[in-house]
JSON list of C-alpha atoms in Angstrom, two decimals:
[
{"chain": "A", "resi": 1, "resn": "MET", "atom": "CA", "xyz": [25.04, 6.96, -28.40]},
{"chain": "A", "resi": 2, "resn": "ARG", "atom": "CA", "xyz": [22.13, 4.56, -28.25]},
{"chain": "A", "resi": 3, "resn": "CYS", "atom": "CA", "xyz": [24.76, 1.82, -28.51]},
{"chain": "A", "resi": 4, "resn": "LEU", "atom": "CA", "xyz": [26.83, 3.03, -25.56]},
{"chain": "A", "resi": 5, "resn": "SER", "atom": "CA", "xyz": [23.56, 3.36, -23.36]},
{"chain": "A", "resi": 6, "resn": "ALA", "atom": "CA", "xyz": [22.32, -0.36, -24.49]},
{"chain": "A", "resi": 7, "resn": "VAL", "atom": "CA", "xyz": [25.76, -1.84, -23.75]},
{"chain": "A", "resi": 8, "resn": "SER", "atom": "CA", "xyz": [26.71, 0.05, -20.61]},
{"chain": "A", "resi": 9, "resn": "ASP", "atom": "CA", "xyz": [24.96, -1.96, -18.25]},
{"chain": "A", "resi": 10, "resn": "THR", "atom": "CA", "xyz": [26.51, -5.29, -19.65]},
{"chain": "A", "resi": 11, "resn": "GLU", "atom": "CA", "xyz": [29.26, -7.24, -17.24]},
{"chain": "A", "resi": 12, "resn": "SER", "atom": "CA", "xyz": [31.97, -6.63, -19.96]},
{"chain": "A", "resi": 13, "resn": "VAL", "atom": "CA", "xyz": [31.86, -3.03, -19.81]},
{"chain": "A", "resi": 14, "resn": "SER", "atom": "CA", "xyz": [32.39, -2.72, -16.24]},
{"chain": "A", "resi": 15, "resn": "HIS", "atom": "CA", "xyz": [36.02, -4.17, -16.52]},
{"chain": "A", "resi": 16, "resn": "GLU", "atom": "CA", "xyz": [37.00, -1.94, -19.65]},
{"chain": "A", "resi": 17, "resn": "ASN", "atom": "CA", "xyz": [38.57, 1.49, -19.73]},
{"chain": "A", "resi": 18, "resn": "ILE", "atom": "CA", "xyz": [35.90, 3.78, -20.79]},
{"chain": "A", "resi": 19, "resn": "GLN", "atom": "CA", "xyz": [37.33, 6.92, -19.65]},
{"chain": "A", "resi": 20, "resn": "SER", "atom": "CA", "xyz": [37.82, 8.91, -23.10]},
{"chain": "A", "resi": 21, "resn": "ALA", "atom": "CA", "xyz": [33.79, 7.46, -23.92]},
{"chain": "A", "resi": 22, "resn": "MET", "atom": "CA", "xyz": [32.59, 8.99, -20.17]},
{"chain": "A", "resi": 23, "resn": "TYR", "atom": "CA", "xyz": [34.50, 12.07, -20.54]},
{"chain": "A", "resi": 24, "resn": "ARG", "atom": "CA", "xyz": [32.51, 12.73, -23.96]},
{"chain": "A", "resi": 25, "resn": "VAL", "atom": "CA", "xyz": [29.29, 11.80, -22.68]},
{"chain": "A", "resi": 26, "resn": "ILE", "atom": "CA", "xyz": [29.48, 13.96, -19.77]},
{"chain": "A", "resi": 27, "resn": "GLN", "atom": "CA", "xyz": [30.17, 16.74, -22.25]},
{"chain": "A", "resi": 28, "resn": "ILE", "atom": "CA", "xyz": [26.87, 15.88, -24.19]},
{"chain": "A", "resi": 29, "resn": "LEU", "atom": "CA", "xyz": [24.93, 16.86, -21.24]},
{"chain": "A", "resi": 30, "resn": "GLY", "atom": "CA", "xyz": [24.91, 20.21, -22.13]},
{"chain": "A", "resi": 31, "resn": "SER", "atom": "CA", "xyz": [23.05, 19.28, -25.68]},
{"chain": "A", "resi": 32, "resn": "THR", "atom": "CA", "xyz": [19.87, 20.34, -26.72]},
{"chain": "A", "resi": 33, "resn": "ASP", "atom": "CA", "xyz": [19.39, 17.41, -28.58]},
{"chain": "A", "resi": 34, "resn": "LEU", "atom": "CA", "xyz": [16.83, 15.59, -26.35]},
{"chain": "A", "resi": 35, "resn": "PRO", "atom": "CA", "xyz": [17.40, 11.91, -27.29]},
{"chain": "A", "resi": 36, "resn": "LEU", "atom": "CA", "xyz": [21.23, 12.42, -27.23]},
{"chain": "A", "resi": 37, "resn": "VAL", "atom": "CA", "xyz": [20.72, 13.62, -23.48]},
{"chain": "A", "resi": 38, "resn": "ARG", "atom": "CA", "xyz": [18.44, 10.86, -23.07]},
{"chain": "A", "resi": 39, "resn": "TYR", "atom": "CA", "xyz": [20.99, 8.12, -24.03]},
{"chain": "A", "resi": 40, "resn": "ALA", "atom": "CA", "xyz": [23.75, 10.33, -22.02]},
{"chain": "A", "resi": 41, "resn": "THR", "atom": "CA", "xyz": [21.85, 9.96, -19.04]},
{"chain": "A", "resi": 42, "resn": "GLY", "atom": "CA", "xyz": [21.24, 6.32, -19.38]},
{"chain": "A", "resi": 43, "resn": "PHE", "atom": "CA", "xyz": [24.78, 5.48, -20.29]},
{"chain": "A", "resi": 44, "resn": "LEU", "atom": "CA", "xyz": [25.98, 7.53, -16.93]},
{"chain": "A", "resi": 45, "resn": "CYS", "atom": "CA", "xyz": [23.33, 5.80, -14.94]},
{"chain": "A", "resi": 46, "resn": "ASN", "atom": "CA", "xyz": [24.78, 2.30, -15.85]},
{"chain": "A", "resi": 47, "resn": "VAL", "atom": "CA", "xyz": [28.30, 2.94, -15.73]},
{"chain": "A", "resi": 48, "resn": "ALA", "atom": "CA", "xyz": [28.01, 4.49, -11.95]},
{"chain": "A", "resi": 49, "resn": "ALA", "atom": "CA", "xyz": [26.45, 1.75, -10.81]},
{"chain": "A", "resi": 50, "resn": "ARG", "atom": "CA", "xyz": [29.03, -1.00, -10.74]},
{"chain": "A", "resi": 51, "resn": "ASN", "atom": "CA", "xyz": [32.36, 0.26, -11.01]},
{"chain": "A", "resi": 52, "resn": "ARG", "atom": "CA", "xyz": [33.86, 2.32, -8.10]},
{"chain": "A", "resi": 53, "resn": "ASP", "atom": "CA", "xyz": [36.96, 3.57, -10.77]},
{"chain": "A", "resi": 54, "resn": "ASN", "atom": "CA", "xyz": [34.00, 4.77, -13.02]},
{"chain": "A", "resi": 55, "resn": "LYS", "atom": "CA", "xyz": [32.39, 6.55, -10.22]},
{"chain": "A", "resi": 56, "resn": "ALA", "atom": "CA", "xyz": [35.77, 8.18, -8.96]},
{"chain": "A", "resi": 57, "resn": "TYR", "atom": "CA", "xyz": [36.48, 9.39, -13.00]},
{"chain": "A", "resi": 58, "resn": "LEU", "atom": "CA", "xyz": [33.17, 10.62, -13.21]},
{"chain": "A", "resi": 59, "resn": "CYS", "atom": "CA", "xyz": [33.04, 12.94, -10.32]},
{"chain": "A", "resi": 60, "resn": "GLU", "atom": "CA", "xyz": [36.71, 14.18, -10.85]},
{"chain": "A", "resi": 61, "resn": "ASN", "atom": "CA", "xyz": [35.24, 15.24, -14.40]},
{"chain": "A", "resi": 62, "resn": "LYS", "atom": "CA", "xyz": [32.10, 17.17, -12.95]},
{"chain": "A", "resi": 63, "resn": "ALA", "atom": "CA", "xyz": [29.58, 14.28, -13.97]},
{"chain": "A", "resi": 64, "resn": "ILE", "atom": "CA", "xyz": [27.82, 15.37, -10.74]},
{"chain": "A", "resi": 65, "resn": "GLU", "atom": "CA", "xyz": [27.34, 19.29, -11.61]},
{"chain": "A", "resi": 66, "resn": "ASN", "atom": "CA", "xyz": [26.40, 18.55, -14.88]},
{"chain": "A", "resi": 67, "resn": "LEU", "atom": "CA", "xyz": [23.80, 16.01, -14.01]},
{"chain": "A", "resi": 68, "resn": "MET", "atom": "CA", "xyz": [22.45, 18.88, -11.74]},
{"chain": "A", "resi": 69, "resn": "ARG", "atom": "CA", "xyz": [22.67, 21.34, -14.51]},
{"chain": "A", "resi": 70, "resn": "VAL", "atom": "CA", "xyz": [20.41, 18.93, -16.76]},
{"chain": "A", "resi": 71, "resn": "LEU", "atom": "CA", "xyz": [18.09, 18.78, -13.73]},
{"chain": "A", "resi": 72, "resn": "GLU", "atom": "CA", "xyz": [17.95, 22.88, -13.63]},
{"chain": "A", "resi": 73, "resn": "VAL", "atom": "CA", "xyz": [16.98, 22.94, -17.47]},
{"chain": "A", "resi": 74, "resn": "LEU", "atom": "CA", "xyz": [14.47, 20.24, -17.15]},
{"chain": "A", "resi": 75, "resn": "SER", "atom": "CA", "xyz": [13.09, 22.24, -14.08]},
{"chain": "A", "resi": 76, "resn": "SER", "atom": "CA", "xyz": [12.91, 25.48, -15.91]},
{"chain": "A", "resi": 77, "resn": "SER", "atom": "CA", "xyz": [11.14, 24.33, -19.09]},
{"chain": "A", "resi": 78, "resn": "THR", "atom": "CA", "xyz": [8.01, 26.02, -18.78]},
{"chain": "A", "resi": 79, "resn": "GLN", "atom": "CA", "xyz": [6.26, 24.65, -21.62]},
{"chain": "A", "resi": 80, "resn": "VAL", "atom": "CA", "xyz": [6.81, 20.65, -22.61]},
{"chain": "A", "resi": 81, "resn": "PRO", "atom": "CA", "xyz": [4.90, 19.67, -25.33]},
{"chain": "A", "resi": 82, "resn": "THR", "atom": "CA", "xyz": [2.75, 16.40, -24.57]},
{"chain": "A", "resi": 83, "resn": "LYS", "atom": "CA", "xyz": [4.61, 14.64, -27.08]},
{"chain": "A", "resi": 84, "resn": "LEU", "atom": "CA", "xyz": [7.73, 15.12, -25.64]},
{"chain": "A", "resi": 85, "resn": "SER", "atom": "CA", "xyz": [6.88, 14.45, -21.96]},
{"chain": "A", "resi": 86, "resn": "TRP", "atom": "CA", "xyz": [7.83, 10.96, -21.69]},
{"chain": "A", "resi": 87, "resn": "ILE", "atom": "CA", "xyz": [11.42, 11.89, -23.00]},
{"chain": "A", "resi": 88, "resn": "TYR", "atom": "CA", "xyz": [11.39, 14.86, -20.40]},
{"chain": "A", "resi": 89, "resn": "GLN", "atom": "CA", "xyz": [10.59, 11.80, -17.75]},
{"chain": "A", "resi": 90, "resn": "GLU", "atom": "CA", "xyz": [13.13, 9.63, -19.19]},
{"chain": "A", "resi": 91, "resn": "ILE", "atom": "CA", "xyz": [16.03, 12.36, -19.04]},
{"chain": "A", "resi": 92, "resn": "PHE", "atom": "CA", "xyz": [14.72, 13.16, -15.22]},
{"chain": "A", "resi": 93, "resn": "ASP", "atom": "CA", "xyz": [14.54, 9.66, -13.92]},
{"chain": "A", "resi": 94, "resn": "ASN", "atom": "CA", "xyz": [18.03, 8.61, -15.64]},
{"chain": "A", "resi": 95, "resn": "THR", "atom": "CA", "xyz": [19.49, 11.77, -14.09]},
{"chain": "A", "resi": 96, "resn": "LEU", "atom": "CA", "xyz": [18.40, 10.96, -10.59]},
{"chain": "A", "resi": 97, "resn": "LEU", "atom": "CA", "xyz": [19.76, 7.50, -10.96]},
{"chain": "A", "resi": 98, "resn": "ALA", "atom": "CA", "xyz": [22.82, 8.40, -11.98]},
{"chain": "A", "resi": 99, "resn": "ILE", "atom": "CA", "xyz": [23.32, 11.07, -9.21]},
{"chain": "A", "resi": 100, "resn": "SER", "atom": "CA", "xyz": [22.22, 8.00, -6.66]},
{"chain": "A", "resi": 101, "resn": "ASN", "atom": "CA", "xyz": [24.47, 5.58, -8.59]},
{"chain": "A", "resi": 102, "resn": "LEU", "atom": "CA", "xyz": [27.49, 7.93, -8.23]},
{"chain": "A", "resi": 103, "resn": "THR", "atom": "CA", "xyz": [26.89, 8.79, -4.62]},
{"chain": "A", "resi": 104, "resn": "SER", "atom": "CA", "xyz": [25.74, 5.36, -3.07]},
{"chain": "A", "resi": 105, "resn": "ASN", "atom": "CA", "xyz": [28.89, 3.37, -1.46]},
{"chain": "A", "resi": 106, "resn": "TYR", "atom": "CA", "xyz": [31.09, 6.09, -2.33]},
{"chain": "A", "resi": 107, "resn": "ASN", "atom": "CA", "xyz": [32.70, 8.78, -0.08]},
{"chain": "A", "resi": 108, "resn": "VAL", "atom": "CA", "xyz": [31.71, 11.68, -1.95]},
{"chain": "A", "resi": 109, "resn": "VAL", "atom": "CA", "xyz": [29.70, 13.75, 0.54]},
{"chain": "A", "resi": 110, "resn": "GLY", "atom": "CA", "xyz": [32.06, 16.66, 0.66]},
{"chain": "A", "resi": 111, "resn": "TYR", "atom": "CA", "xyz": [32.05, 16.74, -2.98]},
{"chain": "A", "resi": 112, "resn": "ILE", "atom": "CA", "xyz": [28.45, 16.57, -3.22]},
{"chain": "A", "resi": 113, "resn": "GLN", "atom": "CA", "xyz": [28.28, 19.66, -1.22]},
{"chain": "A", "resi": 114, "resn": "HIS", "atom": "CA", "xyz": [30.76, 21.53, -3.25]},
{"chain": "A", "resi": 115, "resn": "ALA", "atom": "CA", "xyz": [29.01, 20.81, -6.29]},
{"chain": "A", "resi": 116, "resn": "CYS", "atom": "CA", "xyz": [25.65, 21.74, -4.82]},
{"chain": "A", "resi": 117, "resn": "ARG", "atom": "CA", "xyz": [26.97, 25.09, -3.49]},
{"chain": "A", "resi": 118, "resn": "GLN", "atom": "CA", "xyz": [28.83, 25.66, -7.05]},
{"chain": "A", "resi": 119, "resn": "VAL", "atom": "CA", "xyz": [25.39, 25.12, -8.96]},
{"chain": "A", "resi": 120, "resn": "PHE", "atom": "CA", "xyz": [23.31, 27.30, -6.20]},
{"chain": "A", "resi": 121, "resn": "PHE", "atom": "CA", "xyz": [26.16, 30.39, -6.16]},
{"chain": "A", "resi": 122, "resn": "MET", "atom": "CA", "xyz": [26.02, 30.39, -10.17]},
{"chain": "A", "resi": 123, "resn": "LYS", "atom": "CA", "xyz": [22.18, 30.58, -10.10]},
{"chain": "A", "resi": 124, "resn": "LEU", "atom": "CA", "xyz": [22.77, 33.65, -7.40]},
{"chain": "A", "resi": 125, "resn": "HIS", "atom": "CA", "xyz": [25.29, 35.24, -9.90]},
{"chain": "A", "resi": 126, "resn": "ASP", "atom": "CA", "xyz": [22.77, 34.67, -12.67]},
{"chain": "A", "resi": 127, "resn": "PHE", "atom": "CA", "xyz": [20.05, 36.11, -10.52]},
{"chain": "A", "resi": 128, "resn": "GLY", "atom": "CA", "xyz": [22.51, 39.16, -9.47]},
{"chain": "A", "resi": 129, "resn": "GLN", "atom": "CA", "xyz": [23.08, 39.99, -13.13]},
{"chain": "A", "resi": 130, "resn": "LEU", "atom": "CA", "xyz": [19.65, 39.88, -13.93]},
{"chain": "A", "resi": 131, "resn": "CYS", "atom": "CA", "xyz": [18.77, 42.31, -11.34]},
{"chain": "A", "resi": 132, "resn": "LYS", "atom": "CA", "xyz": [21.43, 44.83, -12.47]},
{"chain": "A", "resi": 133, "resn": "LEU", "atom": "CA", "xyz": [20.23, 44.58, -16.18]},
{"chain": "A", "resi": 134, "resn": "ARG", "atom": "CA", "xyz": [16.67, 45.24, -15.03]},
{"chain": "A", "resi": 135, "resn": "LEU", "atom": "CA", "xyz": [17.59, 47.91, -13.00]},
{"chain": "A", "resi": 136, "resn": "SER", "atom": "CA", "xyz": [19.81, 49.66, -15.63]},
{"chain": "A", "resi": 137, "resn": "LYS", "atom": "CA", "xyz": [16.84, 48.98, -18.16]},
{"chain": "A", "resi": 138, "resn": "ASN", "atom": "CA", "xyz": [14.57, 51.07, -15.37]},
{"chain": "A", "resi": 139, "resn": "GLN", "atom": "CA", "xyz": [17.14, 53.82, -15.08]},
{"chain": "A", "resi": 140, "resn": "ILE", "atom": "CA", "xyz": [16.96, 54.43, -18.97]},
{"chain": "A", "resi": 141, "resn": "LEU", "atom": "CA", "xyz": [13.41, 54.36, -18.83]}
]
């Protein structure tokens, strides 16, 4: 993953078909391995910056939703160990840059609205399930 992240900003990669690599990297965003997520977000940040086809492929394969979930996980982390705070910050920065690169000079407004709604409604659904669980526990007591 480190290798992919390192070469992803070179000019030669912007002309290659790297769809299978991009697909796998999108899947890695759900990992709990912080260094892996760090390299994955760096890779996506770079490949989305220069190539319109890469942007289209990443959007079609839910990269924005997955990047938003990375932000959600980072923001819900209540206690970040001091020795890991730098990696959280780098993942956060890479994720924001990747979203920015995916959305700049590319007509994805409707797609982004849909992605935001999807993440928001999932949170509402999860909240509703949590409320039901709490209510059922209170009824038992």
